[in-house]
Amino acid sequence: MKFVVITHVVHKKVGSNFQAYAPYVLEMNRWFNYVDAVKIVAPANIDYASKIAAAYQHKQLDFVEVPQFSLLSVRSVFTTLLKLPIISYTIWKSMKWADHIHLRCPGNMGLLGSMIQVFFPSKAKTVKYAGNWDPNSKQPWSYKLQKWIISNTFLSKNMKVLVYGDWPEQTKNIKSFFTASFSENECVHIDDKIIENQVRFIFVGSLVEGKRPLEAIKIVQSLKLKGINAVLELYGEGSLKESLQSYIIENNLSDIIKLCGVIPLELLKRKYQEAHFSILPSKSEGWPKAVAEAMFFNCVPIATPVSCVPWMLNYGKRGIVMDQNFDKNIAKIDGVIKDPLVYNDMAKEAGDWSRTYTLEYFEAEIYKLL
């Protein structure tokens, strides 16, 4: 099978390999286990740098570079119009070569790919929609357009669209899907986590505005003011690191809140096992891996009700779904901390649910799609 991937993810050539954002690459490598030849159509940037990059693994892989483009300003739109003919032709040519077309959405390349795939109605196609599929969420017009195209069974024939969450009144080509981080042999027994003298919180994610790490800090700060011996470790890097550190120092929080940077997954697994709660108060998500990973190790998640998060948390039975009211969130968390039975029920349900989504199950579902 000849398999083409159309993606907006930026790549960098390192030696004879192409690298990109590690979670995406590691997922794609599992798709590649079942195909004979791969073609990646994506932008590349020699200056691309990431602490969590990985390389593709396939013996017959061809990378087809296209220029980066965006629609965020008048100038960028004009520049994009000049680039579109060559990008569109490159995508069309690669789709013609392929037996199976795989689109990564949402994104500008996904939008173009969703339009061009219309001219290949007989070819097998999959779309991994890694963003928020919630029909009622506020999203850019370009996201709404590509969602409309790929869910339209007249325009998008022979296509399966993989989305996060279970949404009502969807077209027949929409399939609820998931992602995974850990294997079956990592499903270790975890004893009940007893909250005694100290309550351990963890934040895992980029230190950027969209993930709202400051909100996580303020939650633990407020719990401390209520007399709860709470501590928080934040794992990640990002543009807010300096301002967060300043906030911690100015509010005398250095003894309870630590910025720990990026650490290897093996070490992070141990941190999940040690923590009582994970906090992810982000503005938008697709499938929040930091939530699912924490749940895998019986760490009770605290997260905003975006995308499929309420469904993941079973609407509050296996985690705390945050409210828009900050004080209500503190009251919810305080209540769970002070009720060991409620906490342990949540932790157990979180672990039981997350450990059904293993890498082995993930790969078996990919095989069915191909």
XYZ file of C-alpha atoms in Angstrom:
370
model
C 0.000 0.000 0.000
C 1.219 3.507 -0.896
C 0.300 5.901 1.914
C 0.411 9.706 1.734
C 0.191 12.055 4.717
C -0.850 15.686 4.252
C 0.075 17.700 7.338
C 0.862 21.237 8.511
C 3.375 19.960 11.104
C 6.769 21.613 10.539
C 9.686 19.236 9.900
C 13.459 19.428 10.027
C 16.006 17.216 8.257
C 18.608 15.777 10.613
C 21.116 13.632 8.751
C 19.080 11.309 6.532
C 15.977 11.505 8.741
C 13.134 13.975 9.048
C 12.077 15.002 12.535
C 8.928 16.674 13.863
C 6.834 16.992 17.019
C 7.354 13.679 18.798
C 3.766 12.704 19.798
C 2.618 13.143 16.192
C 5.606 11.275 14.697
C 5.372 8.359 17.134
C 1.698 7.988 16.265
C 2.385 8.065 12.527
C 5.084 5.412 12.900
C 2.355 3.054 14.098
C 0.333 3.728 10.953
C 3.460 3.083 8.880
C 3.767 -0.449 10.289
C 1.048 -1.543 7.868
C 2.035 0.229 4.638
C 4.686 -0.453 1.967
C 5.634 3.093 0.965
C 5.113 6.476 2.629
C 5.054 10.002 1.286
C 4.889 12.986 3.683
C 3.731 16.307 2.225
C 4.536 19.048 4.739
C 6.505 22.250 5.368
C 10.115 22.106 6.572
C 12.271 24.620 8.401
C 16.001 24.245 8.974
C 15.686 26.364 12.130
C 12.945 24.176 13.625
C 13.844 23.161 17.159
C 11.947 21.173 19.742
C 12.929 19.366 22.901
C 10.369 16.694 22.073
C 11.146 15.870 18.442
C 11.313 12.385 16.945
C 12.188 10.831 13.585
C 9.983 8.779 11.272
C 10.723 5.063 11.045
C 10.080 3.498 7.637
C 12.376 1.951 5.034
C 10.636 3.557 2.074
C 9.719 7.111 3.062
C 9.774 10.142 0.803
C 9.446 13.665 2.222
C 7.911 16.239 -0.135
C 8.504 19.764 1.122
C 5.983 22.548 0.519
C 6.286 26.216 1.551
C 4.812 27.330 4.855
C 1.763 29.569 4.557
C -0.888 31.183 6.723
C -4.047 33.294 6.510
C -3.512 35.426 9.615
C -2.914 38.822 7.988
C -3.529 40.666 4.752
C 0.116 40.329 3.800
C 0.217 36.597 4.570
C -2.958 36.033 2.537
C -1.374 37.759 -0.474
C 1.811 35.679 -0.120
C -0.254 32.522 0.264
C -2.113 33.214 -2.984
C 1.242 33.176 -4.785
C 2.204 29.869 -3.169
C -1.122 28.064 -3.550
C -0.716 26.795 -7.139
C 2.528 24.905 -6.453
C 1.323 23.631 -3.048
C -2.000 22.465 -4.489
C -0.307 20.742 -7.421
C 2.136 19.001 -5.087
C -0.723 17.722 -2.911
C -2.730 16.607 -5.973
C 0.255 14.787 -7.447
C 0.988 13.004 -4.163
C -2.660 11.989 -3.760
C -2.666 10.591 -7.285
C 0.383 8.470 -6.380
C -1.186 7.075 -3.183
C -3.507 4.155 -2.505
C -4.541 5.664 0.828
C -4.809 9.387 1.641
C -4.351 10.492 5.244
C -5.134 14.085 6.260
C -4.107 15.721 9.521
C -6.634 18.337 10.584
C -7.302 21.030 11.579
C -4.699 23.178 9.885
C -3.968 25.026 6.668
C -2.568 21.929 4.910
C -5.556 19.936 6.147
C -7.891 22.538 4.643
C -6.172 22.359 1.268
C -6.031 18.575 1.429
C -9.730 18.336 2.281
C -10.546 20.339 -0.850
C -8.227 18.436 -3.188
C -9.269 14.962 -1.993
C -12.698 15.634 -3.536
C -11.103 14.833 -6.921
C -10.191 11.310 -5.732
C -13.573 9.838 -4.734
C -12.542 6.192 -5.191
C -9.406 6.298 -3.037
C -9.436 5.178 0.597
C -9.031 8.082 3.013
C -8.687 8.746 6.712
C -8.696 12.067 8.521
C -7.251 12.462 11.994
C -9.012 15.516 13.404
C -6.733 16.282 16.344
C -8.616 19.397 17.457
C -11.903 20.093 19.192
C -14.805 18.477 17.303
C -17.488 19.985 19.585
C -20.079 21.408 17.131
C -20.962 24.197 19.595
C -17.437 25.451 20.248
C -16.137 28.751 18.882
C -13.549 28.076 16.189
C -11.844 29.882 13.271
C -13.750 29.909 9.986
C -11.053 27.775 8.354
C -11.598 25.027 10.961
C -15.357 25.142 10.421
C -14.879 24.940 6.655
C -12.678 21.851 6.751
C -15.014 20.214 9.292
C -17.917 20.822 6.924
C -16.047 19.380 3.933
C -14.777 16.213 5.600
C -18.121 15.458 7.277
C -19.992 15.929 3.988
C -20.353 12.400 2.625
C -21.099 13.684 -0.885
C -17.855 15.675 -1.135
C -15.720 13.297 0.914
C -16.350 9.804 -0.375
C -14.668 6.668 0.957
C -13.453 8.612 4.005
C -13.360 7.887 7.740
C -12.990 10.912 10.006
C -11.452 10.145 13.399
C -12.569 12.578 16.097
C -12.135 12.845 19.845
C -15.273 12.319 21.883
C -18.731 10.956 21.193
C -20.951 13.605 19.618
C -24.644 13.305 18.652
C -26.127 13.720 15.173
C -22.940 13.112 13.182
C -22.673 11.886 9.600
C -21.939 8.191 9.068
C -18.255 8.757 8.230
C -17.467 10.247 11.672
C -15.791 7.764 14.021
C -15.053 8.371 17.700
C -11.345 7.736 18.242
C -8.567 8.194 20.788
C -4.812 8.213 21.206
C -2.535 6.338 23.583
C 0.769 6.752 25.403
C 1.365 3.535 27.325
C 1.379 -0.195 26.610
C -0.392 -3.080 28.340
C 2.745 -4.055 30.246
C 2.731 -0.609 31.867
C -0.673 -1.269 33.459
C 0.898 -1.764 36.867
C -1.125 -2.205 40.037
C -1.336 1.061 41.933
C -2.215 1.019 45.613
C -4.787 3.489 46.860
C -3.261 6.942 47.094
C -3.765 8.168 50.615
C -3.978 11.903 51.167
C -2.300 12.519 54.497
C -0.072 15.481 55.334
C 0.571 16.747 51.812
C -1.554 16.975 48.668
C 0.556 16.665 45.514
C -0.561 18.400 42.306
C 1.050 18.178 38.873
C 0.715 20.268 35.702
C 2.014 18.812 32.421
C 1.945 20.936 29.288
C 3.460 23.888 27.494
C 3.856 27.042 29.561
C 1.765 29.117 27.158
C -1.390 31.199 27.427
C -3.643 28.516 25.939
C -2.745 25.973 28.639
C -3.257 28.534 31.452
C -0.499 27.353 33.824
C -1.004 30.478 35.961
C -4.522 29.242 36.742
C -3.025 25.999 38.039
C -0.647 27.985 40.250
C -3.482 30.142 41.596
C -5.548 27.048 42.429
C -2.791 25.602 44.597
C -2.102 29.039 46.075
C -5.768 29.351 47.110
C -5.816 25.868 48.613
C -2.736 26.780 50.640
C -4.532 29.876 51.953
C -7.380 27.596 53.062
C -4.908 25.675 55.222
C -4.346 22.727 52.875
C -0.744 21.536 52.611
C -0.704 21.568 48.793
C 2.333 21.473 46.488
C 2.521 21.815 42.705
C 5.125 20.760 40.151
C 4.842 22.104 36.596
C 6.476 20.101 33.783
C 6.931 21.900 30.474
C 8.572 24.832 28.738
C 7.171 27.888 27.044
C 6.980 31.651 26.656
C 5.354 32.182 30.082
C 8.175 30.584 32.068
C 9.784 33.845 33.230
C 6.494 35.529 34.173
C 5.376 32.427 36.074
C 8.656 32.336 37.967
C 8.241 36.010 38.840
C 4.710 35.364 40.118
C 5.964 32.494 42.269
C 8.715 34.639 43.807
C 6.544 37.736 44.308
C 3.881 35.702 46.116
C 6.354 33.727 48.264
C 5.333 30.406 46.715
C 8.796 28.987 45.996
C 8.491 26.433 48.788
C 5.309 24.879 47.342
C 5.422 25.507 43.573
C 8.267 24.389 41.271
C 8.884 24.872 37.549
C 10.571 21.605 36.596
C 11.044 21.933 32.811
C 10.714 19.019 30.382
C 11.593 15.547 31.655
C 11.708 12.098 29.953
C 8.456 10.148 29.819
C 9.856 7.399 32.054
C 10.479 9.925 34.822
C 7.151 11.630 34.180
C 5.378 8.306 34.704
C 6.826 8.162 38.206
C 5.637 11.720 38.871
C 2.102 10.775 37.797
C 2.171 7.839 40.197
C 3.292 10.068 43.071
C 0.763 12.860 42.434
C -2.779 12.947 43.808
C -4.181 15.389 41.226
C -3.265 16.701 37.784
C -4.414 20.160 36.692
C -4.999 21.173 33.069
C -7.096 24.374 32.895
C -6.529 24.841 29.146
C -8.670 26.935 26.811
C -8.800 24.359 24.024
C -7.878 20.718 23.499
C -8.354 17.803 21.168
C -7.537 14.671 23.128
C -5.553 16.040 26.105
C -2.836 13.412 26.523
C -1.721 14.963 29.807
C -5.162 14.178 31.237
C -5.337 10.609 29.911
C -1.744 9.910 30.987
C -2.393 11.119 34.529
C -5.555 9.014 34.754
C -3.569 5.950 33.640
C -1.744 6.122 36.994
C -4.821 6.848 39.164
C -4.036 10.561 39.307
C -7.346 12.439 39.552
C -7.620 15.020 36.756
C -8.860 18.580 37.193
C -9.655 19.998 33.758
C -11.788 22.502 31.882
C -14.877 21.250 29.994
C -13.401 21.671 26.502
C -13.611 19.213 23.593
C -14.098 15.638 24.846
C -12.849 16.320 28.396
C -16.298 16.043 30.093
C -16.781 12.663 28.361
C -13.284 11.510 29.410
C -14.038 12.453 33.017
C -17.514 10.895 32.811
C -18.998 14.285 33.655
C -17.353 14.437 37.064
C -17.307 10.779 38.155
C -13.639 10.122 37.342
C -12.271 13.648 37.684
C -13.152 17.233 38.512
C -14.691 19.222 35.656
C -13.832 22.860 36.253
C -16.421 25.598 36.465
C -16.070 29.147 35.112
C -16.302 30.338 38.712
C -12.886 30.093 40.397
C -14.283 29.852 43.944
C -16.565 26.966 42.943
C -13.542 25.113 41.554
C -11.683 25.540 44.837
C -14.731 24.277 46.736
C -14.989 21.190 44.487
C -11.315 20.333 44.922
C -11.430 20.989 48.665
C -14.426 18.686 48.982
C -12.695 15.804 47.204
C -9.499 16.247 49.234
C -11.459 16.025 52.476
C -13.443 12.923 51.452
C -11.078 9.911 51.034
C -13.860 7.645 49.738
C -14.815 10.064 46.963
C -11.163 10.613 46.077
C -10.353 6.901 45.868
C -13.468 6.151 43.801
C -12.475 8.892 41.341
C -8.865 7.705 41.191
C -9.865 4.072 40.581
C -12.437 4.958 37.917
C -9.898 7.225 36.201
C -7.311 4.447 36.099
C -9.735 1.742 34.949
C -10.987 3.933 32.103
C -7.609 5.168 30.867
C -5.959 1.740 30.956
C -8.376 0.466 28.301
C -6.692 2.824 25.794
C -3.323 1.127 25.444
C -0.870 1.334 22.551
C -1.759 -2.232 21.579
C -5.456 -1.366 21.345
C -4.572 1.815 19.443
C -2.517 -0.077 16.878
C -5.224 -2.723 16.447
C -7.751 0.024 15.656
C -5.350 1.573 13.126
C -4.969 -1.806 11.428
C -8.758 -2.017 11.039
C -8.810 1.401 9.353
C -6.189 0.370 6.803
